[in-house]
Amino acid sequence: MKKMISLLLVVALFAAMAAGCAQKPAQENTEPTTEATTQPTTEATTEPTTEATEEVSDPTQGAEAGSLEAMINEIIAIQPVEFMAAATNLDLTDTSENAAFQLKGFTGLDDASMLKEVSAYESMIGSIAFSMVLVRVNDAANAKTVGEKMKDGIDPRKWICVEADDLQVVGCGDVVMLIMVSSAMEGMTSQAFVDAFQTVCGAELDFVLK
């Protein structure tokens, strides 16, 4: 009987100890988590201001300023041509037979001894009789002499089946212009190009040969 009572006491003791040592439920972490909030920053953006720029046309159109080719471009800006044409600058240091042939064909001159520069502007179509040639002489005092040689030496029938029967040679300073066109070309006369040449020169012509 005593053993039974002792055993019950032991059991009761263990039960009391077990109840006292029972683990408490884990507490949840209730601390609020603070998330970093990024405020969008508004940076002032500077938009480029576009200033209206006035386009200035270059009358030389790629030619060297002050050159005869630049003068030709200015002339045709005043008096346009309505067909395909191109400028040719002669190399006066070339003494070949082909160079002499070109010089004669464009200027009517047999040699370039009195010249510093030659630029020709002609139709790219062989059936259109049109030629404008500018030469710069070594000495302005010889300009008229050179002009007379050009007028006498040029062939106004050098094209196929067409002739430039409207021809003038004029001079201003050290530059001489030979202009010849076909009178069959409506709206184009040698005088129109002579007037444009005088405008570009900005001075009275020194001589006119017709």
Short mmCIF file of N, CA, C and O in Angstrom, two decimals, residues 25-34:
data_model
loop_
_atom_site.label_atom_id
_atom_site.label_comp_id
_atom_site.label_asym_id
_atom_site.label_seq_id
_atom_site.Cartn_x
_atom_site.Cartn_y
_atom_site.Cartn_z
N PRO A 25 4.61 29.04 -26.35
CA PRO A 25 4.61 29.23 -27.82
C PRO A 25 5.47 30.42 -28.20
O PRO A 25 5.49 31.44 -27.54
N ALA A 26 6.24 30.25 -29.30
CA ALA A 26 7.13 31.32 -29.78
C ALA A 26 6.34 32.55 -30.17
O ALA A 26 5.32 32.45 -30.84
N GLN A 27 6.82 33.67 -29.66
CA GLN A 27 6.13 34.91 -29.99
C GLN A 27 6.53 35.37 -31.39
O GLN A 27 7.68 35.29 -31.80
N GLU A 28 5.52 35.76 -32.06
CA GLU A 28 5.77 36.26 -33.43
C GLU A 28 6.37 37.65 -33.34
O GLU A 28 6.04 38.45 -32.48
N ASN A 29 7.29 37.88 -34.24
CA ASN A 29 7.91 39.21 -34.31
C ASN A 29 6.92 40.19 -34.91
O ASN A 29 6.61 40.14 -36.09
N THR A 30 6.42 41.00 -34.01
CA THR A 30 5.36 41.91 -34.45
C THR A 30 5.88 43.30 -34.79
O THR A 30 5.11 44.21 -35.03
N GLU A 31 7.22 43.43 -34.73
CA GLU A 31 7.75 44.74 -35.05
C GLU A 31 7.58 45.02 -36.54
O GLU A 31 7.95 44.21 -37.37
N PRO A 32 6.98 46.14 -36.83
CA PRO A 32 6.73 46.43 -38.27
C PRO A 32 8.06 46.67 -38.99
O PRO A 32 8.97 47.28 -38.46
N THR A 33 8.13 46.12 -40.15
CA THR A 33 9.33 46.33 -40.98
C THR A 33 9.14 47.60 -41.79
O THR A 33 8.11 47.81 -42.41
N THR A 34 10.15 48.42 -41.74
CA THR A 34 10.07 49.70 -42.46
C THR A 34 10.77 49.56 -43.80
O THR A 34 11.97 49.33 -43.85
#
